[in-house]
PDB file of C-alpha atoms in Angstrom:
ATOM      1  CA  MET A  13      68.543 107.474  79.650  1.00 35.00           C
ATOM      2  CA  GLU A  14      68.976 104.210  81.864  1.00 42.00           C
ATOM      3  CA  ILE A  15      72.003 101.981  79.832  1.00 46.00           C
ATOM      4  CA  ASN A  16      70.964  98.392  80.339  1.00 60.00           C
ATOM      5  CA  MET A  17      74.112  95.960  81.220  1.00 65.00           C
ATOM      6  CA  PRO A  18      74.039  92.459  79.821  1.00 73.00           C
ATOM      7  CA  LEU A  19      73.281  90.017  82.673  1.00 82.00           C
ATOM      8  CA  TYR A  20      75.752  86.888  83.255  1.00 84.00           C
ATOM      9  CA  LYS A  21      74.594  84.031  85.060  1.00 85.00           C
ATOM     10  CA  LEU A  22      78.025  82.575  86.675  1.00 84.00           C
ATOM     11  CA  TRP A  23      78.103  78.522  87.684  1.00 82.00           C
ATOM     12  CA  LEU A  24      80.711  76.664  89.568  1.00 76.00           C
ATOM     13  CA  ARG A  25      81.125  73.107  89.789  1.00 68.00           C
ATOM     14  CA  SER A  26      79.255  70.769  92.499  1.00 60.00           C
ATOM     15  CA  ALA A  27      82.198  69.280  94.718  1.00 52.00           C
ATOM     16  CA  VAL A  28      80.463  65.893  95.134  1.00 52.00           C
ATOM     17  CA  LYS A  29      79.311  63.303  92.128  1.00 47.00           C
ATOM     18  CA  PRO A  30      78.333  64.010  89.591  1.00 51.00           C
ATOM     19  CA  TYR A  31      80.074  67.138  89.842  1.00 51.00           C
ATOM     20  CA  ASP A  32      77.260  69.121  87.573  1.00 66.00           C
ATOM     21  CA  TRP A  33      77.034  72.830  87.456  1.00 74.00           C
ATOM     22  CA  GLU A  34      75.388  74.729  90.016  1.00 78.00           C
ATOM     23  CA  ASP A  35      74.009  78.257  89.403  1.00 78.00           C
ATOM     24  CA  ARG A  36      75.705  80.239  91.955  1.00 76.00           C
ATOM     25  CA  THR A  37      74.998  84.220  91.177  1.00 80.00           C
ATOM     26  CA  THR A  38      74.043  86.517  88.611  1.00 83.00           C
ATOM     27  CA  CYS A  39      76.428  89.547  87.247  1.00 83.00           C
ATOM     28  CA  THR A  40      76.368  92.428  84.835  1.00 83.00           C
ATOM     29  CA  GLY A  41      79.159  93.900  82.972  1.00 80.00           C
ATOM     30  CA  GLY A  42      80.116  95.073  79.471  1.00 73.00           C
ATOM     31  CA  ASP A  43      79.203  93.507  75.827  1.00 73.00           C
ATOM     32  CA  ASP A  44      82.302  91.763  75.490  1.00 78.00           C
ATOM     33  CA  LEU A  45      83.795  88.722  77.650  1.00 83.00           C
ATOM     34  CA  PRO A  46      87.104  87.729  76.579  1.00 81.00           C
ATOM     35  CA  THR A  47      87.050  84.419  74.240  1.00 77.00           C
ATOM     36  CA  LYS A  48      90.801  83.860  74.020  1.00 72.00           C
ATOM     37  CA  VAL A  49      93.322  83.350  76.789  1.00 61.00           C
ATOM     38  CA  GLY A  50      95.942  86.578  77.512  1.00 61.00           C
ATOM     39  CA  GLU A  51      92.661  88.420  76.311  1.00 69.00           C
ATOM     40  CA  GLN A  52      92.464  91.740  78.572  1.00 73.00           C
ATOM     41  CA  ALA A  53      90.114  90.748  81.553  1.00 74.00           C
ATOM     42  CA  ALA A  54      86.121  91.378  82.225  1.00 81.00           C
ATOM     43  CA  VAL A  55      85.167  92.988  85.202  1.00 84.00           C
ATOM     44  CA  LEU A  56      81.943  92.038  86.039  1.00 83.00           C
ATOM     45  CA  THR A  57      79.431  93.311  89.075  1.00 81.00           C
ATOM     46  CA  PHE A  58      77.997  91.015  91.468  1.00 75.00           C
ATOM     47  CA  SER A  59      74.124  90.979  91.209  1.00 61.00           C
ATOM     48  CA  LYS A  60      72.466  88.692  93.323  1.00 52.00           C
ATOM     49  CA  GLY A  61      72.908  85.299  94.670  1.00 47.00           C
ATOM     50  CA  GLU A  62      76.206  84.010  96.814  1.00 54.00           C
ATOM     51  CA  ALA A  63      79.162  86.601  96.649  1.00 59.00           C
ATOM     52  CA  LEU A  64      81.969  86.223  94.310  1.00 64.00           C
ATOM     53  CA  SER A  65      84.986  83.753  95.222  1.00 64.00           C
ATOM     54  CA  ASN A  66      88.621  83.260  93.789  1.00 61.00           C
ATOM     55  CA  SER A  67      87.216  80.231  92.114  1.00 67.00           C
ATOM     56  CA  THR A  68      86.602  79.015  88.101  1.00 73.00           C
ATOM     57  CA  TYR A  69      83.387  79.762  86.675  1.00 78.00           C
ATOM     58  CA  ARG A  70      81.226  78.345  83.872  1.00 82.00           C
ATOM     59  CA  ILE A  71      79.566  81.824  82.348  1.00 86.00           C
ATOM     60  CA  THR A  72      76.710  81.796  80.238  1.00 86.00           C
ATOM     61  CA  ASN A  73      73.948  84.542  79.027  1.00 83.00           C
ATOM     62  CA  ASN A  74      71.203  85.061  82.003  1.00 80.00           C
ATOM     63  CA  GLY A  75      69.297  82.677  80.522  1.00 77.00           C
ATOM     64  CA  GLY A  76      71.635  79.939  80.323  1.00 75.00           C
ATOM     65  CA  SER A  77      71.220  79.315  76.482  1.00 76.00           C
ATOM     66  CA  LYS A  78      74.602  80.543  75.414  1.00 82.00           C
ATOM     67  CA  VAL A  79      77.940  78.931  77.287  1.00 84.00           C
ATOM     68  CA  PHE A  80      80.689  81.714  76.999  1.00 84.00           C
ATOM     69  CA  GLY A  81      83.068  79.305  78.156  1.00 81.00           C
ATOM     70  CA  LEU A  82      84.844  79.280  81.483  1.00 79.00           C
ATOM     71  CA  TYR A  83      86.537  82.165  83.332  1.00 79.00           C
ATOM     72  CA  SER A  84      88.898  82.155  86.630  1.00 74.00           C
ATOM     73  CA  CYS A  85      87.755  84.893  89.133  1.00 73.00           C
ATOM     74  CA  VAL A  86      90.056  86.651  91.051  1.00 68.00           C
ATOM     75  CA  THR A  87      87.256  89.053  93.428  1.00 63.00           C
ATOM     76  CA  GLY A  88      88.443  92.993  93.480  1.00 57.00           C
ATOM     77  CA  ALA A  89      86.378  95.422  94.975  1.00 55.00           C
ATOM     78  CA  GLN A  90      83.391  93.944  97.190  1.00 59.00           C
ATOM     79  CA  GLY A  91      80.861  93.214  94.496  1.00 70.00           C
ATOM     80  CA  THR A  92      83.149  92.740  91.687  1.00 77.00           C
ATOM     81  CA  GLY A  93      85.454  90.246  90.023  1.00 77.00           C
ATOM     82  CA  SER A  94      87.954  90.475  87.279  1.00 78.00           C
ATOM     83  CA  PHE A  95      87.284  87.623  85.064  1.00 79.00           C
ATOM     84  CA  ASN A  96      89.881  85.778  82.623  1.00 75.00           C
ATOM     85  CA  TYR A  97      89.285  83.337  80.252  1.00 73.00           C
ATOM     86  CA  VAL A  98      90.404  79.546  80.479  1.00 67.00           C
ATOM     87  CA  GLY A  99      89.047  77.778  78.262  1.00 68.00           C
ATOM     88  CA  PRO A 100      85.282  76.287  76.513  1.00 67.00           C
ATOM     89  CA  SER A 101      82.980  74.391  78.560  1.00 59.00           C
ATOM     90  CA  ASP A 102      81.131  71.699  76.911  1.00 47.00           C
ATOM     91  CA  THR A 103      81.217  68.337  79.046  1.00 36.00           C
ATOM     92  CA  ALA A 104      83.776  66.985  76.528  1.00 34.00           C
ATOM     93  CA  GLU A 105      86.401  70.027  77.252  1.00 35.00           C
ATOM     94  CA  VAL A 106      85.816  70.951  80.668  1.00 36.00           C
ATOM     95  CA  ALA A 107      88.562  68.746  82.617  1.00 37.00           C
ATOM     96  CA  GLU A 108      90.799  69.357  79.445  1.00 35.00           C
ATOM     97  CA  ALA A 109      90.355  73.405  80.389  1.00 37.00           C
ATOM     98  CA  SER A 110      90.700  73.029  83.861  1.00 40.00           C
ATOM     99  CA  THR A 111      93.888  71.835  83.982  1.00 44.00           C
ATOM    100  CA  ALA A 112      96.913  73.574  86.495  1.00 51.00           C
ATOM    101  CA  ALA A 113      98.581  76.599  84.663  1.00 58.00           C
ATOM    102  CA  THR A 114     102.295  76.686  85.045  1.00 68.00           C
ATOM    103  CA  LEU A 115     103.125  78.443  88.121  1.00 76.00           C
ATOM    104  CA  VAL A 116     105.229  81.895  87.271  1.00 72.00           C
ATOM    105  CA  THR A 117     108.824  82.741  88.636  1.00 74.00           C
ATOM    106  CA  ASN A 118     108.404  85.874  90.704  1.00 70.00           C
ATOM    107  CA  THR A 119     104.773  85.469  91.303  1.00 81.00           C
ATOM    108  CA  SER A 120     103.177  85.369  94.506  1.00 88.00           C
ATOM    109  CA  TYR A 121     100.640  82.809  95.217  1.00 93.00           C
ATOM    110  CA  PHE A 122      98.233  82.554  98.215  1.00 95.00           C
ATOM    111  CA  ILE A 123      96.442  79.872  99.801  1.00 96.00           C
ATOM    112  CA  ASP A 124      93.918  80.520 102.569  1.00 96.00           C
ATOM    113  CA  LEU A 125      92.125  78.301 105.032  1.00 97.00           C
ATOM    114  CA  GLN A 126      88.693  79.496 106.577  1.00 96.00           C
ATOM    115  CA  ASN A 127      88.300  76.990 109.781  1.00 97.00           C
ATOM    116  CA  SER A 128      84.996  76.937 110.853  1.00 96.00           C
ATOM    117  CA  THR A 129      85.232  73.677 112.970  1.00 96.00           C
ATOM    118  CA  PRO A 130      85.174  74.101 116.980  1.00 94.00           C
ATOM    119  CA  ASP A 131      88.771  73.139 116.881  1.00 94.00           C
ATOM    120  CA  THR A 132      92.276  74.627 116.000  1.00 95.00           C
ATOM    121  CA  TRP A 133      94.003  73.032 112.513  1.00 96.00           C
ATOM    122  CA  THR A 134      97.689  73.338 111.261  1.00 96.00           C
ATOM    123  CA  MET A 135      97.232  74.157 107.412  1.00 97.00           C
ATOM    124  CA  SER A 136     100.517  72.497 105.475  1.00 97.00           C
ATOM    125  CA  VAL A 137     101.491  73.026 101.917  1.00 97.00           C
ATOM    126  CA  TYR A 138     104.471  70.271 100.689  1.00 96.00           C
ATOM    127  CA  GLN A 139     105.585  69.371  97.580  1.00 95.00           C
ATOM    128  CA  THR A 140     106.268  66.458  95.936  1.00 94.00           C
ATOM    129  CA  LEU A 141     108.485  65.563  92.344  1.00 92.00           C
ATOM    130  CA  PRO A 142     106.620  62.967  90.756  1.00 87.00           C
ATOM    131  CA  SER A 143     109.890  62.855  87.906  1.00 86.00           C
ATOM    132  CA  SER A 144     111.907  62.230  91.203  1.00 90.00           C
ATOM    133  CA  PRO A 145     111.412  58.892  93.354  1.00 86.00           C
ATOM    134  CA  GLY A 146     113.079  58.896  96.664  1.00 89.00           C
ATOM    135  CA  LEU A 147     112.572  62.417  97.717  1.00 94.00           C
ATOM    136  CA  LYS A 148     111.344  63.238 101.116  1.00 94.00           C
ATOM    137  CA  SER A 149     108.477  65.650 101.504  1.00 95.00           C
ATOM    138  CA  LEU A 150     108.445  68.007 103.966  1.00 96.00           C
ATOM    139  CA  SER A 151     105.822  70.465 106.051  1.00 96.00           C
ATOM    140  CA  TRP A 152     107.058  73.676 103.432  1.00 97.00           C
ATOM    141  CA  LYS A 153     104.430  76.662 104.103  1.00 97.00           C
ATOM    142  CA  GLN A 154     102.191  76.360 107.068  1.00 97.00           C
ATOM    143  CA  THR A 155      99.878  78.014 109.117  1.00 97.00           C
ATOM    144  CA  THR A 156      97.779  77.366 112.484  1.00 97.00           C
ATOM    145  CA  VAL A 157      94.071  78.448 112.133  1.00 97.00           C
ATOM    146  CA  PRO A 158      92.183  78.909 115.147  1.00 96.00           C
ATOM    147  CA  LYS A 159      88.284  77.761 115.440  1.00 95.00           C
ATOM    148  CA  ASN A 160      86.230  80.073 113.420  1.00 93.00           C
ATOM    149  CA  GLY A 161      89.334  81.675 112.397  1.00 96.00           C
ATOM    150  CA  GLU A 162      90.865  82.398 108.860  1.00 96.00           C
ATOM    151  CA  SER A 163      94.929  82.209 108.274  1.00 96.00           C
ATOM    152  CA  GLY A 164      96.661  81.781 105.090  1.00 96.00           C
ATOM    153  CA  VAL A 165     100.240  80.890 103.270  1.00 96.00           C
ATOM    154  CA  GLN A 166     101.855  82.960 100.356  1.00 95.00           C
ATOM    155  CA  TRP A 167     104.968  82.130  98.056  1.00 95.00           C
ATOM    156  CA  ASN A 168     107.229  83.356  95.325  1.00 92.00           C
ATOM    157  CA  ILE A 169     108.651  81.008  92.863  1.00 91.00           C
ATOM    158  CA  ASN A 170     112.162  81.200  93.701  1.00 92.00           C
ATOM    159  CA  TYR A 171     114.325  78.587  94.276  1.00 95.00           C
ATOM    160  CA  LEU A 172     116.878  77.048  96.328  1.00 96.00           C
ATOM    161  CA  VAL A 173     119.486  74.605  96.931  1.00 97.00           C
ATOM    162  CA  GLY A 174     120.046  73.359 100.677  1.00 97.00           C
ATOM    163  CA  VAL A 175     122.378  71.179 102.795  1.00 97.00           C
ATOM    164  CA  ALA A 176     120.411  70.021 106.188  1.00 96.00           C
ATOM    165  CA  ASN A 177     120.989  68.105 109.243  1.00 94.00           C
ATOM    166  CA  TYR A 178     117.993  65.933 109.993  1.00 92.00           C
ATOM    167  CA  LYS A 179     117.014  65.718 113.890  1.00 86.00           C
ATOM    168  CA  GLN A 180     114.257  62.931 115.616  1.00 80.00           C
ATOM    169  CA  SER A 181     112.746  64.242 118.549  1.00 70.00           C
ATOM    170  CA  GLY A 182     109.414  63.137 119.849  1.00 67.00           C
ATOM    171  CA  GLY A 183     108.851  60.867 117.411  1.00 70.00           C
ATOM    172  CA  LYS A 184     108.885  63.762 114.574  1.00 79.00           C
ATOM    173  CA  GLY A 185     111.906  63.476 112.046  1.00 85.00           C
ATOM    174  CA  VAL A 186     112.833  67.504 110.870  1.00 92.00           C
ATOM    175  CA  TYR A 187     115.251  68.596 108.616  1.00 94.00           C
ATOM    176  CA  LYS A 188     116.955  71.755 108.660  1.00 93.00           C
ATOM    177  CA  ALA A 189     118.711  73.669 106.626  1.00 93.00           C
ATOM    178  CA  SER A 190     122.381  74.269 107.740  1.00 94.00           C
ATOM    179  CA  GLN A 191     122.796  76.043 104.330  1.00 96.00           C
ATOM    180  CA  LYS A 192     120.532  77.327 101.700  1.00 96.00           C
ATOM    181  CA  LEU A 193     121.457  79.579  98.392  1.00 96.00           C
ATOM    182  CA  GLY A 194     119.397  80.710  95.731  1.00 95.00           C
ATOM    183  CA  THR A 195     119.702  78.825  92.399  1.00 94.00           C
ATOM    184  CA  SER A 196     118.739  78.911  88.765  1.00 93.00           C
ATOM    185  CA  LEU A 197     116.986  75.506  87.274  1.00 92.00           C
ATOM    186  CA  GLY A 198     120.160  74.078  85.367  1.00 94.00           C
ATOM    187  CA  GLN A 199     122.491  74.772  87.648  1.00 96.00           C
ATOM    188  CA  LYS A 200     124.888  72.389  89.454  1.00 96.00           C
ATOM    189  CA  TRP A 201     126.335  72.551  92.487  1.00 97.00           C
ATOM    190  CA  ALA A 202     129.418  70.455  94.525  1.00 98.00           C
ATOM    191  CA  CYS A 203     128.849  69.416  98.262  1.00 97.00           C
ATOM    192  CA  ARG A 204     132.092  70.221  99.658  1.00 97.00           C
ATOM    193  CA  PHE A 205     133.593  69.679 103.241  1.00 96.00           C
ATOM    194  CA  GLU A 206     135.591  72.845 103.695  1.00 95.00           C
ATOM    195  CA  ASP A 207     135.934  75.186 106.976  1.00 94.00           C
ATOM    196  CA  GLY A 208     135.066  72.706 109.136  1.00 94.00           C
ATOM    197  CA  ALA A 209     130.989  72.361 107.370  1.00 94.00           C
ATOM    198  CA  GLN A 210     129.575  70.728 104.388  1.00 96.00           C
ATOM    199  CA  GLN A 211     129.010  73.529 102.369  1.00 96.00           C
ATOM    200  CA  LEU A 212     128.135  74.122  98.718  1.00 97.00           C
ATOM    201  CA  PHE A 213     129.681  75.780  95.789  1.00 97.00           C
ATOM    202  CA  GLU A 214     128.857  76.607  92.012  1.00 96.00           C
ATOM    203  CA  ASP A 215     129.414  73.731  89.834  1.00 96.00           C
ATOM    204  CA  GLY A 216     128.498  74.329  86.161  1.00 94.00           C
ATOM    205  CA  GLY A 217     125.888  73.600  84.493  1.00 94.00           C
ATOM    206  CA  THR A 218     122.960  69.993  83.987  1.00 93.00           C
ATOM    207  CA  SER A 219     119.732  69.469  81.862  1.00 90.00           C
ATOM    208  CA  ALA A 220     116.990  72.432  81.499  1.00 88.00           C
ATOM    209  CA  GLY A 221     114.907  71.846  84.423  1.00 89.00           C
ATOM    210  CA  GLN A 222     116.783  69.974  86.421  1.00 94.00           C
ATOM    211  CA  VAL A 223     118.823  70.865  89.425  1.00 96.00           C
ATOM    212  CA  LEU A 224     121.726  68.438  90.276  1.00 97.00           C
ATOM    213  CA  ILE A 225     123.679  68.394  93.675  1.00 98.00           C
ATOM    214  CA  GLN A 226     127.153  65.911  93.751  1.00 98.00           C
ATOM    215  CA  ASN A 227     127.997  65.507  97.155  1.00 98.00           C
ATOM    216  CA  GLN A 228     132.008  65.780  97.142  1.00 97.00           C
ATOM    217  CA  SER A 229     131.840  66.392 100.903  1.00 97.00           C
ATOM    218  CA  GLY A 230     134.068  62.352 102.052  1.00 96.00           C
ATOM    219  CA  ASP A 231     130.932  61.409 104.160  1.00 96.00           C
ATOM    220  CA  PHE A 232     126.998  61.469 103.887  1.00 96.00           C
ATOM    221  CA  ALA A 233     125.075  64.598 102.929  1.00 97.00           C
ATOM    222  CA  ASN A 234     121.287  65.430 102.906  1.00 97.00           C
ATOM    223  CA  LEU A 235     120.904  67.430 100.029  1.00 98.00           C
ATOM    224  CA  GLY A 236     117.418  69.157  99.247  1.00 97.00           C
ATOM    225  CA  ILE A 237     115.812  72.076  97.172  1.00 97.00           C
ATOM    226  CA  GLY A 238     113.211  74.213  98.178  1.00 97.00           C
ATOM    227  CA  MET A 239     111.550  77.588  97.438  1.00 95.00           C
ATOM    228  CA  ASP A 240     110.985  81.137  98.521  1.00 95.00           C
ATOM    229  CA  GLY A 241     113.463  80.482 101.232  1.00 94.00           C
ATOM    230  CA  ASP A 242     112.618  77.237 102.808  1.00 96.00           C
ATOM    231  CA  LEU A 243     113.880  73.623 102.353  1.00 97.00           C
ATOM    232  CA  ALA A 244     110.798  71.461 100.489  1.00 97.00           C
ATOM    233  CA  LEU A 245     112.262  68.358  99.511  1.00 97.00           C
ATOM    234  CA  VAL A 246     115.473  66.355 101.050  1.00 97.00           C
ATOM    235  CA  GLN A 247     116.831  63.282  99.542  1.00 97.00           C
ATOM    236  CA  SER A 248     118.681  61.853 102.782  1.00 96.00           C
ATOM    237  CA  ASP A 249     121.978  60.523 103.324  1.00 96.00           C
ATOM    238  CA  VAL A 250     123.349  60.844  99.859  1.00 97.00           C
ATOM    239  CA  TYR A 251     126.899  59.053  99.324  1.00 97.00           C
ATOM    240  CA  SER A 252     130.143  60.448  98.704  1.00 97.00           C
ATOM    241  CA  GLY A 253     130.696  60.773  95.383  1.00 97.00           C
ATOM    242  CA  ASN A 254     127.088  60.550  94.271  1.00 97.00           C
ATOM    243  CA  ASN A 255     124.403  62.987  93.121  1.00 97.00           C
ATOM    244  CA  ALA A 256     121.198  64.356  94.237  1.00 97.00           C
ATOM    245  CA  GLN A 257     119.099  65.258  90.792  1.00 95.00           C
ATOM    246  CA  PHE A 258     116.179  67.206  90.804  1.00 96.00           C
ATOM    247  CA  GLU A 259     113.287  67.383  88.004  1.00 93.00           C
ATOM    248  CA  VAL A 260     111.840  70.580  89.254  1.00 92.00           C
ATOM    249  CA  THR A 261     108.262  70.181  88.282  1.00 89.00           C
ATOM    250  CA  PRO A 262     106.304  70.340  91.541  1.00 92.00           C
ATOM    251  CA  THR A 263     102.882  69.325  92.381  1.00 92.00           C
ATOM    252  CA  TYR A 264     101.434  70.969  95.257  1.00 94.00           C
ATOM    253  CA  TRP A 265      99.384  69.250  98.553  1.00 94.00           C
ATOM    254  CA  VAL A 266      97.593  70.717 100.949  1.00 96.00           C
ATOM    255  CA  ALA A 267      96.431  68.719 104.562  1.00 95.00           C
ATOM    256  CA  LEU A 268      95.094  69.603 108.040  1.00 96.00           C
ATOM    257  CA  TYR A 269      97.356  68.620 110.806  1.00 95.00           C
ATOM    258  CA  LYS A 270      96.958  68.787 114.773  1.00 91.00           C
ATOM    259  CA  ASP A 271     100.936  68.806 115.382  1.00 87.00           C
ATOM    260  CA  VAL A 272     103.244  69.275 112.432  1.00 92.00           C
ATOM    261  CA  VAL A 273     105.751  71.775 112.535  1.00 93.00           C
ATOM    262  CA  GLN A 274     107.681  72.849 109.646  1.00 94.00           C
ATOM    263  CA  GLY A 275     110.552  70.787 107.862  1.00 95.00           C
ATOM    264  CA  GLU A 276     108.769  67.759 109.440  1.00 94.00           C
ATOM    265  CA  VAL A 277     108.702  64.927 106.932  1.00 93.00           C
ATOM    266  CA  ILE A 278     104.895  64.132 105.580  1.00 91.00           C
ATOM    267  CA  SER A 279     104.629  60.524 106.802  1.00 80.00           C
ATOM    268  CA  GLY A 280     100.849  60.249 106.411  1.00 75.00           C
ATOM    269  CA  ASN A 281     100.405  61.710 109.848  1.00 80.00           C
ATOM    270  CA  GLN A 282      97.718  64.587 108.469  1.00 88.00           C
ATOM    271  CA  VAL A 283      94.298  64.465 109.747  1.00 92.00           C
ATOM    272  CA  HIS A 284      92.424  64.970 106.523  1.00 91.00           C
ATOM    273  CA  GLY A 285      93.931  65.384 103.373  1.00 88.00           C
ATOM    274  CA  PRO A 286      95.903  65.858 101.350  1.00 91.00           C
ATOM    275  CA  ILE A 287      94.237  67.765  98.486  1.00 92.00           C
ATOM    276  CA  LYS A 288      96.637  68.382  95.205  1.00 91.00           C
ATOM    277  CA  VAL A 289      96.686  72.096  94.635  1.00 93.00           C
ATOM    278  CA  VAL A 290      95.937  73.421  91.514  1.00 89.00           C
ATOM    279  CA  PHE A 291      95.841  77.240  90.159  1.00 89.00           C
ATOM    280  CA  PRO A 292      93.709  77.582  87.288  1.00 84.00           C
ATOM    281  CA  SER A 293      95.338  80.163  84.474  1.00 76.00           C
ATOM    282  CA  GLY A 294      95.682  83.663  85.363  1.00 77.00           C
ATOM    283  CA  VAL A 295      94.513  82.778  89.352  1.00 86.00           C
ATOM    284  CA  THR A 296      97.063  83.243  92.002  1.00 90.00           C
ATOM    285  CA  GLN A 297      94.810  82.869  94.858  1.00 92.00           C
ATOM    286  CA  LEU A 298      92.848  79.569  96.539  1.00 94.00           C
ATOM    287  CA  THR A 299      90.558  79.358  99.422  1.00 95.00           C
ATOM    288  CA  PHE A 300      90.014  76.060 101.637  1.00 96.00           C
ATOM    289  CA  GLU A 301      87.215  75.336 103.864  1.00 96.00           C
ATOM    290  CA  ALA A 302      87.236  72.532 106.532  1.00 96.00           C
ATOM    291  CA  TYR A 303      83.807  72.458 108.253  1.00 95.00           C
ATOM    292  CA  ILE A 304      81.222  70.369 110.199  1.00 95.00           C
ATOM    293  CA  ASP A 305      78.135  68.845 108.150  1.00 92.00           C
ATOM    294  CA  GLY A 306      76.214  67.039 110.752  1.00 93.00           C
ATOM    295  CA  LYS A 307      78.110  64.221 111.845  1.00 92.00           C
ATOM    296  CA  GLN A 308      80.723  64.800 108.717  1.00 93.00           C
ATOM    297  CA  PHE A 309      84.284  66.554 108.460  1.00 94.00           C
ATOM    298  CA  VAL A 310      84.252  68.339 104.996  1.00 93.00           C
ATOM    299  CA  PHE A 311      87.840  69.513 103.866  1.00 94.00           C
ATOM    300  CA  LYS A 312      87.276  71.409 100.321  1.00 93.00           C
ATOM    301  CA  GLU A 313      88.622  73.798  98.259  1.00 92.00           C
ATOM    302  CA  GLN A 314      85.746  76.102  97.229  1.00 90.00           C
ATOM    303  CA  GLY A 315      84.511  75.626  94.367  1.00 83.00           C
ATOM    304  CA  GLY A 316      86.698  72.509  93.818  1.00 81.00           C
ATOM    305  CA  THR A 317      87.477  68.969  95.274  1.00 77.00           C
ATOM    306  CA  ALA A 318      85.944  67.856  98.453  1.00 86.00           C
ATOM    307  CA  LEU A 319      86.749  65.236 101.106  1.00 90.00           C
ATOM    308  CA  VAL A 320      84.453  64.596 103.612  1.00 91.00           C
ATOM    309  CA  ALA A 321      85.072  62.022 106.466  1.00 91.00           C
ATOM    310  CA  PRO A 322      82.902  61.009 109.646  1.00 92.00           C
ATOM    311  CA  VAL A 323      83.127  62.745 112.415  1.00 92.00           C
ATOM    312  CA  GLU A 324      84.042  59.707 115.023  1.00 93.00           C
ATOM    313  CA  GLN A 325      86.636  58.760 112.202  1.00 91.00           C
ATOM    314  CA  VAL A 326      89.015  61.842 112.418  1.00 91.00           C
ATOM    315  CA  GLU A 327      87.979  61.898 116.539  1.00 91.00           C
ATOM    316  CA  ARG A 328      89.784  58.453 116.746  1.00 89.00           C
ATOM    317  CA  ARG A 329      92.445  59.105 114.408  1.00 87.00           C
ATOM    318  CA  LEU A 330      93.471  62.018 116.257  1.00 88.00           C
ATOM    319  CA  ARG A 331      93.862  59.765 119.584  1.00 88.00           C
ATOM    320  CA  MET A 332      95.742  57.126 117.702  1.00 85.00           C
ATOM    321  CA  LEU A 333      98.323  59.738 116.465  1.00 81.00           C
ATOM    322  CA  SER A 334      98.569  61.488 120.217  1.00 79.00           C
ATOM    323  CA  ALA A 335      99.566  57.756 121.391  1.00 77.00           C
ATOM    324  CA  ALA A 336     101.854  57.524 118.623  1.00 66.00           C
TER     325      ALA A 336
END
């Protein structure tokens, strides 16, 4: 006896205005889709159309007349995806439902770049702390992707504090940590000069969600915070007796560079981007694309934000950066 599985239609938001929902594929699966955040994910099997991607889909019945909601997809074996409920999907509620989820400590997150351009690019991921002005963002995670190639970065939410040395070479300002120590949020540190070097020592606690470093070294200090083994942000030249205070609510950004090194200060020298990185609830992997469309250079998140620039202007910007 043949069992008919329910048919579902999957829709993605257009990357360009007016950002309409576009029919992308049809899937089959069980009778019950999750309708609350945290319920067991539904596994759907790809039926026709384009392959599934790690994106947030709007799911309807096959006729499109019944909307079940927004679902984040994590692709599994070829032709299947695991779908977690994100939120409702009527016009008034889409923007609210697709906001960033809080990233989870000790969870791995991934960002990949598919480079379909005829050039090699370096993708850099960096952070800002909106509630902590005056910090310098560094190229935190990066990977170089050859033409028609694919590569990515990954990280865990494990925080660190550091003392950094600054070096300027070839017009680049680069911070390199002389010391890095793991930290928890709500922890206070002291920077002291001992054994011929500035060093960090645990020094009690501070407000929840903060990391505080007090400079007790008797000299200027470059004090920073990072994640997953690498410095991400630095408060430079902190006077002795003053504090570097970090309100740790990071915003993540991704941009394309032709020539960037890890620890380099992010100073507007990107070739394309940045794009704000938003992980919907239940999603731990995002894919970005770079490709040429006619006379336009497109840099976009799959199923999300797209930035478009004339190829001629991108080439001119490259010449300007090379001459700087």
